[in-house]
XYZ file of C-alpha atoms in Angstrom:
757
model
C -8.606 21.071 23.653
C -6.913 20.169 26.292
C -8.223 22.025 29.507
C -4.410 21.867 31.134
C -2.403 22.596 27.350
C 0.428 25.435 28.375
C -0.235 26.510 25.616
C -3.392 27.214 24.023
C -2.683 28.324 20.570
C -0.918 25.138 19.864
C -3.404 23.412 17.726
C -3.989 19.516 18.031
C -5.112 17.438 15.145
C -6.040 13.823 15.549
C -6.327 12.154 12.002
C -10.446 10.778 11.094
C -11.784 7.807 13.131
C -12.108 4.903 11.679
C -14.070 2.169 12.192
C -13.006 0.228 15.546
C -12.324 -3.473 13.776
C -11.061 -5.483 16.773
C -8.435 -8.704 16.132
C -7.151 -11.107 18.664
C -4.198 -9.726 20.041
C -3.643 -9.751 23.355
C -1.792 -7.288 25.244
C -2.695 -4.516 22.209
C -3.179 -1.741 25.183
C -1.461 -2.758 27.475
C 1.622 -2.153 25.198
C 0.068 0.653 23.411
C -0.813 2.541 27.051
C 2.258 1.399 27.961
C 4.286 3.145 25.195
C 2.485 6.426 25.780
C 3.051 6.108 29.500
C 6.823 6.458 28.499
C 7.357 8.905 27.002
C 4.747 10.660 29.544
C 6.709 10.570 32.490
C 9.749 11.405 30.271
C 8.273 15.038 30.199
C 4.800 14.942 31.189
C 1.880 16.591 29.918
C 3.868 19.615 29.905
C 7.091 18.820 27.574
C 4.923 16.849 25.135
C 3.058 19.638 23.659
C 6.584 21.826 24.312
C 7.709 19.775 22.015
C 5.124 19.377 19.799
C 5.286 23.175 19.721
C 9.449 23.278 19.112
C 8.599 21.230 16.003
C 6.235 23.296 14.832
C 8.160 26.120 14.722
C 10.847 24.959 13.404
C 8.399 23.604 10.453
C 7.855 27.527 10.429
C 11.384 28.519 9.723
C 11.920 25.526 6.913
C 8.916 26.350 4.771
C 7.198 29.874 5.598
C 8.895 33.147 3.296
C 7.740 36.931 4.155
C 4.198 37.121 3.480
C 3.129 33.746 4.626
C 1.710 32.207 6.945
C 1.750 28.573 8.284
C -0.665 25.942 9.468
C -0.227 22.177 11.503
C 3.283 21.841 9.959
C 2.310 21.324 6.595
C 0.240 23.729 4.513
C 0.692 27.947 3.795
C -1.304 29.842 3.340
C 0.450 32.836 1.298
C -1.090 36.657 0.947
C -1.491 36.030 -2.824
C -4.221 33.038 -2.033
C -1.701 30.565 -2.848
C -1.776 27.599 -0.838
C 1.877 25.145 -0.960
C 0.664 21.405 0.779
C 4.701 20.140 1.591
C 4.217 16.612 0.816
C 5.667 14.662 3.237
C 5.422 11.530 0.829
C 8.179 11.678 -2.459
C 6.843 11.588 -5.581
C 7.941 8.107 -7.747
C 5.350 8.310 -10.555
C 2.082 7.441 -8.374
C 0.519 10.031 -8.156
C 0.130 11.020 -4.484
C 1.006 14.413 -4.773
C -1.756 15.611 -6.417
C -4.596 13.551 -4.077
C -3.237 14.617 -1.571
C -3.487 18.317 -2.532
C -7.125 17.328 -3.718
C -7.909 16.794 -0.514
C -6.267 19.329 1.034
C -7.716 22.134 -1.145
C -11.367 20.002 -1.175
C -11.460 20.725 2.986
C -10.081 24.167 2.966
C -12.380 25.086 -0.443
C -9.334 26.650 -2.231
C -9.020 27.682 -5.174
C -7.604 24.882 -6.938
C -5.357 27.321 -8.971
C -3.518 28.777 -6.771
C -2.603 24.721 -5.189
C 0.667 23.523 -5.106
C 2.518 20.801 -3.638
C 6.116 20.780 -2.727
C 8.626 17.716 -1.239
C 8.305 18.588 3.085
C 11.706 18.649 4.011
C 13.768 16.044 5.394
C 13.523 16.712 8.760
C 12.223 15.408 11.869
C 9.904 18.287 12.188
C 8.314 16.894 8.746
C 7.537 13.416 10.408
C 5.075 11.357 9.304
C 2.040 11.123 12.055
C -0.622 11.634 10.653
C 0.921 8.079 9.002
C 1.794 6.492 12.052
C -1.456 6.513 13.934
C -3.581 4.846 11.037
C -0.406 2.383 10.455
C -0.786 1.858 13.859
C -4.408 1.916 14.550
C -3.940 -0.669 11.583
C -1.481 -3.090 13.144
C -2.803 -3.091 16.149
C -6.464 -3.239 15.694
C -7.346 -0.913 17.570
C -8.212 2.423 15.650
C -9.739 4.326 18.380
C -8.079 3.137 20.808
C -4.766 5.094 18.936
C -7.258 7.923 17.835
C -7.596 8.742 21.577
C -4.492 9.499 22.534
C -3.666 12.647 22.500
C -1.904 14.144 19.128
C 0.977 15.394 21.049
C 1.642 12.133 21.905
C 1.856 10.293 18.478
C 3.894 13.030 17.665
C 6.748 12.452 19.878
C 6.406 8.918 18.834
C 7.064 9.904 15.375
C 9.836 11.780 15.908
C 11.749 9.904 17.856
C 11.098 7.134 15.514
C 12.094 9.309 12.176
C 8.959 7.713 10.138
C 8.966 9.876 6.910
C 7.388 7.077 4.802
C 6.105 6.652 0.775
C 5.149 2.949 0.555
C 2.748 0.120 1.881
C -0.781 1.757 -0.318
C -0.312 4.673 3.025
C 0.156 8.102 1.103
C -3.367 8.760 0.127
C -5.523 6.666 2.783
C -3.229 7.643 5.762
C -1.590 10.519 4.964
C -5.159 12.558 3.094
C -7.506 11.022 5.181
C -5.842 11.489 8.626
C -3.491 14.116 7.866
C -4.534 16.659 4.616
C -8.414 16.566 5.163
C -8.782 16.647 7.946
C -6.044 20.265 7.807
C -7.888 21.970 5.127
C -11.443 21.447 6.648
C -9.609 22.764 10.154
C -8.209 25.729 8.430
C -10.857 26.393 7.082
C -13.359 26.551 10.426
C -10.243 29.343 10.769
C -10.155 31.237 8.238
C -14.057 31.987 8.672
C -13.861 33.052 12.353
C -11.311 35.197 10.895
C -13.808 36.271 8.696
C -16.627 36.556 11.134
C -14.686 38.671 13.398
C -13.411 41.173 11.207
C -17.155 40.999 9.461
C -18.706 41.786 12.124
C -21.440 38.703 11.395
C -21.575 35.145 12.601
C -20.067 32.369 11.437
C -23.449 30.444 10.464
C -24.024 33.802 7.449
C -20.422 32.524 5.618
C -19.701 30.609 2.963
C -15.852 29.415 1.103
C -15.376 29.399 -2.542
C -12.385 29.515 -4.915
C -9.509 30.717 -1.474
C -12.798 33.424 -0.671
C -15.082 33.550 2.524
C -18.865 35.544 1.625
C -21.192 36.848 3.518
C -23.798 36.900 1.055
C -26.679 39.214 3.287
C -24.233 41.996 2.192
C -21.787 41.559 -1.110
C -18.971 41.212 1.638
C -16.296 39.266 0.758
C -11.835 38.425 2.239
C -10.630 36.802 -0.089
C -7.671 33.626 2.079
C -4.471 35.403 1.382
C -5.883 38.827 4.052
C -7.283 36.418 6.685
C -4.305 33.583 6.455
C -2.329 36.465 9.439
C -4.909 36.597 11.821
C -6.788 32.890 10.686
C -2.788 31.411 11.809
C -2.808 32.517 15.473
C -5.775 30.877 16.298
C -7.017 27.486 17.856
C -7.173 25.459 15.345
C -10.179 22.487 15.913
C -8.557 18.835 16.556
C -11.693 17.468 14.789
C -13.264 19.415 12.140
C -16.758 18.156 10.077
C -15.299 17.458 6.998
C -17.178 17.425 3.949
C -19.863 14.734 2.641
C -19.025 12.792 -0.830
C -22.943 15.095 -1.650
C -20.158 17.942 -1.333
C -16.814 17.012 -2.714
C -15.645 19.088 -5.064
C -12.345 18.429 -5.968
C -12.088 14.805 -4.020
C -13.426 11.685 -6.809
C -12.921 14.038 -9.981
C -10.166 12.877 -12.199
C -8.030 15.842 -12.021
C -4.391 15.766 -15.031
C -1.723 15.130 -12.367
C 0.474 18.102 -11.361
C 3.548 16.927 -11.753
C 3.131 15.151 -15.955
C 4.577 18.658 -17.417
C 8.210 18.874 -15.503
C 8.311 15.168 -16.286
C 6.943 15.430 -20.376
C 9.662 19.046 -20.384
C 12.234 17.552 -19.000
C 12.233 20.338 -16.471
C 11.818 17.414 -12.996
C 14.915 16.832 -12.277
C 16.471 13.142 -10.395
C 19.070 11.725 -8.825
C 20.249 10.920 -11.226
C 20.520 14.248 -13.546
C 21.969 16.168 -10.348
C 24.695 18.340 -10.115
C 26.536 20.445 -8.434
C 29.936 22.618 -9.366
C 33.354 20.692 -9.419
C 30.957 16.767 -9.073
C 32.494 14.093 -9.793
C 31.256 10.525 -10.348
C 32.128 7.341 -9.819
C 30.825 3.360 -9.834
C 30.734 1.014 -7.796
C 31.787 -3.275 -7.578
C 30.276 -5.149 -5.075
C 31.250 -8.723 -4.112
C 29.972 -11.221 -6.697
C 28.586 -13.379 -4.175
C 26.092 -11.491 -1.234
C 28.525 -11.585 2.015
C 31.775 -11.906 0.216
C 34.562 -8.937 0.838
C 36.728 -7.470 -0.675
C 40.313 -9.809 -0.698
C 43.301 -7.315 -3.261
C 42.514 -4.835 -6.059
C 45.608 -3.726 -7.832
C 44.552 -0.149 -8.564
C 47.246 0.556 -11.358
C 44.886 -0.134 -14.508
C 41.899 2.355 -13.096
C 44.519 5.364 -12.227
C 46.156 4.094 -16.343
C 42.542 5.644 -17.074
C 42.470 9.363 -18.625
C 39.660 10.953 -16.056
C 39.572 8.486 -13.459
C 41.218 10.270 -10.042
C 41.051 7.626 -7.694
C 40.236 4.352 -6.337
C 38.255 3.946 -3.306
C 38.314 0.623 -1.017
C 35.414 -0.438 0.951
C 35.071 -3.538 3.054
C 32.888 -5.174 -0.097
C 32.986 -3.474 -3.465
C 35.555 -1.290 -4.687
C 34.188 2.764 -5.877
C 36.004 4.004 -9.237
C 36.252 8.108 -9.358
C 36.376 9.972 -11.749
C 35.750 13.453 -14.109
C 32.965 12.083 -15.654
C 30.087 8.348 -15.633
C 31.886 6.696 -18.991
C 35.619 6.963 -17.773
C 34.210 5.644 -14.411
C 32.381 3.001 -15.955
C 36.072 2.042 -17.812
C 38.475 2.624 -14.769
C 36.082 0.236 -13.140
C 35.705 -1.925 -16.076
C 39.681 -2.457 -16.085
C 40.177 -3.798 -12.732
C 40.407 -7.405 -11.435
C 39.280 -7.145 -7.609
C 39.362 -10.553 -5.634
C 36.521 -10.967 -3.470
C 35.464 -13.593 -1.115
C 32.418 -15.628 -0.550
C 31.609 -15.301 2.257
C 30.575 -19.068 2.958
C 28.099 -18.750 0.391
C 29.276 -19.717 -2.688
C 27.909 -23.228 -2.384
C 24.327 -21.236 -2.432
C 21.631 -21.946 -5.844
C 17.471 -22.369 -6.924
C 17.383 -25.122 -6.888
C 19.568 -26.040 -3.896
C 17.006 -23.187 -2.026
C 14.100 -24.534 -3.023
C 15.304 -28.110 -2.095
C 16.311 -26.739 1.752
C 13.014 -24.889 1.675
C 10.940 -27.842 0.656
C 13.133 -30.476 3.041
C 12.150 -27.206 6.116
C 8.466 -28.296 5.292
C 8.684 -31.585 5.575
C 9.962 -31.066 9.180
C 7.034 -29.585 9.927
C 7.782 -27.009 12.460
C 6.349 -23.252 11.730
C 7.096 -20.442 13.745
C 4.520 -19.148 13.621
C 0.513 -20.337 13.091
C -2.335 -18.829 12.460
C -6.282 -20.342 11.146
C -9.166 -21.036 12.303
C -11.043 -24.663 12.989
C -9.375 -28.344 13.273
C -7.815 -29.132 10.252
C -5.989 -31.852 10.982
C -9.157 -33.856 12.338
C -10.983 -32.692 8.751
C -7.779 -34.204 6.745
C -8.056 -37.584 8.209
C -11.284 -37.711 8.403
C -11.501 -37.207 4.810
C -9.006 -39.966 3.516
C -6.875 -39.703 0.650
C -9.486 -37.425 -0.920
C -7.311 -34.702 0.270
C -6.292 -32.305 -2.556
C -2.877 -31.193 -2.523
C -0.480 -28.259 -4.940
C 2.931 -27.179 -4.526
C 3.674 -23.300 -6.062
C 7.543 -22.137 -6.056
C 7.338 -18.061 -7.184
C 11.132 -16.946 -7.421
C 13.710 -13.667 -6.718
C 12.204 -10.473 -8.003
C 13.904 -7.692 -9.197
C 12.340 -4.422 -9.077
C 13.827 -2.934 -12.426
C 14.197 -0.061 -11.660
C 13.817 2.180 -14.459
C 16.342 5.474 -12.676
C 19.094 2.802 -11.088
C 20.275 3.970 -8.437
C 22.391 7.803 -8.060
C 23.007 9.645 -5.050
C 25.620 12.693 -4.723
C 27.734 13.340 -1.674
C 29.650 16.539 0.112
C 31.337 16.434 3.354
C 32.632 19.914 4.014
C 33.044 21.652 6.990
C 31.840 18.800 9.256
C 28.103 18.815 7.074
C 27.350 15.385 4.810
C 25.163 16.697 2.712
C 22.971 14.513 0.079
C 21.232 14.361 -2.759
C 18.721 11.896 -3.957
C 15.604 9.981 -4.063
C 14.600 7.313 -1.436
C 11.574 6.377 0.117
C 12.371 8.113 3.871
C 14.236 11.442 3.938
C 14.696 11.058 7.291
C 15.573 7.301 7.347
C 18.035 8.206 4.785
C 20.101 10.672 7.208
C 19.940 8.667 9.661
C 21.067 5.285 8.242
C 23.981 8.058 6.263
C 24.748 9.081 9.675
C 25.775 6.163 11.546
C 27.021 4.504 8.226
C 29.706 8.350 8.199
C 29.993 8.112 12.302
C 28.274 11.672 12.565
C 25.235 13.152 14.216
C 22.116 13.402 12.301
C 21.956 16.926 12.847
C 25.676 17.163 10.758
C 23.776 15.193 7.709
C 21.357 16.686 5.565
C 19.955 15.351 2.937
C 17.269 16.681 -0.359
C 14.570 14.579 -1.311
C 14.503 15.034 -5.356
C 11.822 12.250 -7.273
C 11.939 8.963 -8.313
C 12.123 7.405 -11.208
C 10.576 4.052 -9.448
C 10.711 2.933 -6.243
C 8.465 -0.139 -6.089
C 9.820 -1.036 -2.644
C 13.398 -0.456 -3.349
C 14.347 2.742 -1.748
C 14.123 2.296 1.557
C 16.910 3.817 3.662
C 16.821 -0.011 5.880
C 18.015 -1.772 2.589
C 19.725 0.742 0.307
C 23.050 -0.590 0.352
C 24.335 3.044 -1.434
C 23.690 5.442 1.594
C 26.155 3.094 3.644
C 28.419 3.502 -0.027
C 28.055 7.397 -0.959
C 28.364 8.321 2.620
C 31.840 6.375 3.301
C 33.211 7.876 -0.076
C 32.530 11.468 0.696
C 33.986 11.512 3.745
C 37.658 10.657 1.401
C 37.988 13.101 -1.741
C 36.994 16.658 -0.764
C 34.707 17.385 -3.899
C 30.787 16.643 -4.280
C 30.746 12.923 -6.331
C 27.788 11.097 -7.124
C 27.773 7.912 -7.038
C 25.698 5.639 -10.226
C 25.082 2.069 -9.757
C 25.019 0.293 -12.748
C 22.127 -1.340 -15.143
C 23.786 -4.697 -13.887
C 24.926 -3.584 -10.150
C 21.355 -2.991 -9.125
C 20.264 -6.440 -10.918
C 22.855 -7.442 -8.979
C 22.724 -6.141 -6.223
C 19.309 -6.156 -5.561
C 17.193 -6.689 -2.452
C 14.608 -9.262 -3.581
C 11.228 -9.965 -3.338
C 11.660 -13.755 -1.509
C 12.593 -16.961 -3.160
C 9.806 -19.058 -1.560
C 7.240 -21.965 -2.120
C 3.840 -23.028 0.113
C 2.039 -26.068 -0.279
C -1.986 -25.993 -0.241
C -3.495 -28.775 0.843
C -7.835 -28.635 1.543
C -10.672 -31.330 1.255
C -14.146 -30.490 -0.287
C -17.252 -32.284 1.217
C -20.994 -31.447 -0.723
C -20.094 -28.884 -2.797
C -17.220 -26.682 -0.399
C -13.875 -26.547 1.000
C -14.381 -27.840 4.187
C -10.001 -27.574 4.957
C -7.501 -25.595 3.709
C -3.534 -25.353 4.826
C -0.965 -22.645 3.207
C 2.342 -24.501 4.638
C 4.375 -21.827 2.994
C 7.934 -21.023 3.403
C 10.266 -17.773 3.013
C 12.225 -15.215 5.533
C 9.300 -12.695 7.180
C 5.901 -14.037 8.423
C 3.314 -12.736 6.070
C -0.331 -13.397 8.711
C -1.658 -9.740 9.810
C -0.399 -8.368 5.531
C -2.527 -11.022 3.986
C -6.205 -12.135 5.064
C -8.096 -15.204 3.967
C -10.588 -14.094 1.997
C -13.157 -17.087 1.491
C -15.602 -19.075 4.569
C -14.012 -21.713 5.089
C -15.098 -23.852 8.321
C -10.902 -24.618 9.555
C -8.202 -22.389 8.176
C -4.486 -23.669 9.362
C -2.215 -21.133 8.035
C 1.382 -21.868 9.220
C 4.773 -20.168 8.182
C 8.706 -21.625 7.835
C 11.542 -19.248 8.212
C 13.973 -20.107 6.050
C 16.480 -16.835 5.031
C 19.498 -16.957 1.630
C 22.523 -14.454 1.240
C 20.025 -12.177 -1.170
C 18.245 -9.706 1.598
C 14.586 -9.729 1.587
C 12.766 -6.275 0.048
C 9.086 -5.117 -0.125
C 8.186 -5.556 -3.326
C 5.593 -3.646 -4.084
C 2.480 -5.273 -3.074
C 4.333 -6.840 -0.995
C 3.854 -10.232 0.440
C -0.146 -10.245 -1.247
C 1.767 -10.846 -4.984
C 3.788 -14.403 -3.465
C 0.252 -15.462 -1.331
C -2.484 -14.274 -4.396
C -0.978 -16.323 -6.835
C -0.878 -19.608 -4.269
C -4.557 -19.488 -2.835
C -6.373 -17.626 -5.898
C -4.798 -20.390 -8.455
C -5.406 -23.090 -5.676
C -9.133 -22.336 -5.449
C -9.510 -22.488 -9.215
C -7.798 -26.354 -8.876
C -10.681 -27.040 -5.879
C -13.038 -25.641 -8.388
C -12.261 -28.221 -11.215
C -12.178 -30.896 -8.429
C -15.406 -29.848 -7.710
C -16.955 -29.646 -10.952
C -17.895 -26.045 -11.108
C -16.999 -23.078 -13.045
C -14.179 -21.194 -11.104
C -16.315 -17.350 -10.646
C -19.649 -19.222 -8.953
C -17.027 -21.565 -6.239
C -15.594 -18.810 -5.399
C -18.758 -16.604 -4.951
C -20.671 -18.597 -3.071
C -17.648 -19.043 -0.864
C -17.897 -15.430 -0.150
C -20.899 -13.971 2.552
C -23.820 -13.488 0.867
C -23.705 -9.565 0.192
C -20.017 -8.533 0.691
C -18.383 -6.275 -0.746
C -15.735 -8.914 -2.619
C -19.378 -10.633 -3.399
C -20.238 -7.255 -5.772
C -16.838 -6.948 -6.662
C -16.761 -10.151 -8.063
C -19.484 -10.334 -9.808
C -18.499 -6.810 -11.245
C -15.850 -8.697 -12.954
C -17.465 -11.112 -14.114
C -20.169 -8.693 -16.118
C -17.576 -6.598 -17.737
C -15.639 -9.389 -19.201
C -18.815 -11.299 -20.253
C -18.363 -14.660 -18.043
C -19.755 -17.542 -19.776
C -20.060 -15.862 -22.984
C -18.163 -18.401 -25.871
C -14.436 -17.529 -26.939
C -12.512 -18.131 -29.915
C -10.285 -21.621 -30.166
C -7.714 -21.724 -27.849
C -8.168 -19.263 -26.147
C -9.590 -19.050 -21.270
C -10.906 -16.295 -19.263
C -9.438 -16.309 -15.792
C -10.024 -14.997 -12.864
C -8.964 -13.986 -9.803
C -10.060 -11.761 -6.590
C -7.743 -11.074 -3.525
C -8.173 -8.286 -0.951
C -4.664 -5.667 0.426
C -4.565 -2.409 1.377
C -7.514 -2.492 2.982
C -8.394 -2.443 -0.915
C -10.143 -5.934 -3.006
C -9.789 -6.314 -6.644
C -10.479 -8.591 -8.723
C -9.426 -9.461 -12.487
C -10.454 -11.081 -14.763
C -7.617 -12.264 -17.753
C -8.027 -13.693 -21.571
C -5.271 -15.490 -22.671
C -3.872 -17.777 -25.269
C -0.039 -19.703 -26.334
C 2.121 -19.042 -28.215
C 3.586 -20.652 -31.128
C 6.639 -20.564 -29.059
C 4.454 -21.731 -25.507
C 4.505 -18.177 -24.145
C 0.685 -16.880 -23.460
C -0.106 -14.504 -25.411
C -2.537 -12.052 -22.471
C -5.857 -10.642 -25.429
C -7.359 -8.974 -22.070
C -7.408 -8.067 -19.197
C -10.151 -6.589 -16.848
C -9.656 -4.973 -13.236
C -13.499 -4.465 -11.028
C -11.443 -2.207 -7.302
C -14.036 -0.770 -3.831
C -10.687 0.948 -2.446
C -13.934 2.892 -0.848
C -13.409 6.219 -1.784
C -11.304 6.787 -5.676
C -9.264 10.533 -5.140
C -8.269 10.558 -7.728
C -10.257 8.146 -10.730
C -8.119 8.973 -13.857
C -4.334 8.859 -11.661
C -6.213 5.663 -9.637
C -7.248 3.958 -13.314
C -3.149 4.185 -14.301
C -2.409 2.350 -10.869
C -4.422 -0.758 -10.978
C -3.606 -0.747 -15.252
C 0.524 0.353 -14.366
C -0.375 -2.855 -11.517
C -1.404 -5.515 -13.883
C 1.301 -4.331 -15.991
C 3.913 -5.664 -13.525
C 2.652 -8.424 -12.366
C 2.213 -10.331 -15.934
C 5.773 -8.940 -16.875
C 6.890 -11.379 -13.295
C 4.342 -14.380 -14.124
C 5.525 -14.497 -17.401
C 9.662 -13.937 -17.320
C 10.927 -12.143 -14.488
C 13.578 -14.311 -12.208
C 16.032 -13.685 -9.821
C 18.179 -16.536 -10.017
C 21.552 -17.962 -8.701
C 24.127 -19.866 -8.830
C 27.370 -19.857 -6.859
C 25.746 -17.999 -4.669
C 25.575 -15.122 -7.014
C 23.317 -13.255 -9.363
C 23.292 -14.840 -12.612
C 21.092 -12.214 -15.132
C 22.632 -8.815 -15.480
C 20.675 -6.262 -17.641
C 17.636 -6.239 -19.067
C 18.759 -8.980 -22.061
C 19.236 -11.656 -19.217
C 15.986 -10.499 -17.071
C 13.191 -11.152 -19.185
C 11.209 -8.297 -18.021
C 7.734 -8.299 -20.513
C 7.787 -6.631 -23.519
C 5.340 -3.493 -25.504
C 4.008 -6.359 -27.806
C 3.131 -8.544 -25.519
C 1.491 -6.540 -22.858
C -3.007 -6.544 -23.527
C -4.281 -4.424 -25.918
C -6.948 -3.965 -23.555
C -7.950 -2.952 -20.289
C -11.047 -2.041 -18.544
C -10.447 -0.883 -14.764
C -14.499 -0.073 -13.354
C -14.078 1.165 -9.658
C -16.860 0.575 -7.368
C -17.459 3.844 -4.734
C -18.689 2.192 -1.661
C -18.480 3.870 2.064
C -15.455 1.668 3.399
C -13.405 2.815 4.895
C -9.895 4.523 2.048
C -7.667 2.012 1.227
C -5.055 1.697 -1.244
C -4.364 2.147 -4.848
C -1.164 1.579 -5.261
C 0.269 -1.636 -4.235
C -3.711 -3.583 -5.076
C -3.867 -4.067 -8.358
C -0.966 -6.948 -8.431
C -1.628 -9.401 -6.571
C -4.924 -11.230 -8.735
C -2.969 -10.528 -12.180
C -0.932 -13.902 -12.201
C -3.323 -16.338 -11.157
C -5.646 -14.828 -14.026
C -3.934 -16.086 -16.185
C -2.526 -19.032 -14.885
C -5.513 -19.889 -14.481
C -6.569 -18.702 -17.913
C -3.967 -20.843 -19.604
C -5.347 -23.902 -17.342
C -8.938 -23.382 -19.209
C -6.924 -22.706 -22.156
C -4.789 -25.658 -22.256
C -5.775 -27.639 -19.104
C -2.169 -27.141 -17.939
C -1.715 -26.248 -14.312
C 0.785 -23.648 -13.949
C 2.572 -23.566 -10.586
C 5.969 -22.809 -10.587
C 6.713 -19.015 -12.031
C 8.070 -17.945 -14.506
C 5.930 -19.462 -17.126
C 8.330 -19.101 -19.416
C 10.910 -21.001 -17.866
C 8.665 -24.351 -16.905
C 7.822 -23.208 -21.079
C 11.014 -23.575 -22.135
C 11.562 -26.896 -20.443
């Protein structure tokens, strides 16, 4: 603990140290130093610790009742031994609440039957410090520098940015590893110290198990509930000793998820289920062309519908409020609003691809990265440069639960209920939309029926709409987007394209270039795993009237398709087996090579296949996790793909809950296959063409692979994510399998569009 800490009872906790992996980023350390200096100048060391202590005091007030004792904001122990963890991450089916509980309970040596996980309040006191600390370390490439910063400084930075996000496969690898395990170990040490004082023995004579501290020599023991009050007054270690793999009792074990019973028996309440007394229901129609404005609307047809009570006009939308959803929907359907197109009426899917091609041909990238001299290598190769053009469409998130947000403006306060991926950020956006202070906005986070990146507040227009609506009605109102509204007004994975070029020399790749066009720069997120002497990745920035949003696995999804499809083409050009060709371009003995070898072994790579069936392989590293996948597929009579089997081998360092991790990888494969085979958002006259699941072609159960075989490699690598990384390899693995079966390359998605053409 720092010698000048003005309050010796303020606990200092920092994330578990990560290996120092510097990257070539100038000025990173200086920027970190300046950020810290600015906060220190603003309040000094005393100010930092006062702020930290104030936040923890508020957390205790929000979560701790009589007979309960809070530790480090994120957990409490009741006198009956119940341990409650407050998760800063929202539950939308990914199983992280259970995994976080496992990690904390294992280090705490808690009785698992008495562990509960609850959603943390939407309050800056619960801003996710462990996540921010780990993200900063990963983004800057200097985790050691970040971890050396005072915990109170990181806490103040986090609270100032109001961060409580769920996404980026960050919950287990960042919050769990850097937060919950550390907290559990620190609290266990405090409980042991308290027990040692009470029993009059040394700490080394005590053991812990099942929420009990035991002195074996005398047979005496004390429950955690008995020790909690005293332990809560103790200073907690900022660097507690964590258990080794051999000591784990819950981590790496297939624990049944805590959220499943309520979802099965129907007691779980989603945003679309939520009700309040005297509540009304509303639905909305926004301008069909994004960027357009509402010109006019005659309210009379809607008001003539029984149950309709109000028509609300927004700048770019019209809302109908009624006693129930179906009355509101009927009232909305009766309207004929007039919207402008915001100057975007000529936007179309073909026009976007044409504009992207033109931008790339101009040869003026916004960002570029790589190693070696690609231009010289291509010049020396002459006509022996292999080139392939790839295209992928806008993708919709296709959440099971459409947007539904309940809002009530009462006594100067705006209350909100719903499921979003950043509750504090949701409060902030709603407050700005309503012209209110964030302290006057209360957000009640709920479980979500899917998200995949669509429910981040920054790309969630329903927050603005609900906030503005609530200030115009005297009762609580639930705003529900219809499925049609949700499909046509998404924040999609960007429509993008890429031209990949390479040359071969002596059976190896001598140079590689990826010229890709999309809104954001993927460099730093999408790694290039192969050993190639000269590489170039050039980003050409292009945006449309649509809002690009993160889609599951973000940029790794399209770049996994580009890179792993193209290296398959290079293997074919070299006359080599695609698996062996990849293997020799990976460092000998590397994690990547081991993952690739294992998936080939499990899939029986090289063994005979039935006529018309091909195997494809792909390997992608994303979110700190390496995933290799093999797919066996053929073609049906109508020209559509038939996926027969899929294999995945995953190295995420440590698998916290193998049962749930397997489900996440399998789900990622199915989601990727769905997007690869049939999904596409297309534009015509500036507006989205698709309107529902009738024409947004999701994978049907009958077309899903009957066998998905998932295996994990437990390694000593830093913990990686699990929710996102299963997605990227599957698209290329399927495309490569279809080439093996038919001899035809697939470079434009979705496949069904090409099959029909």
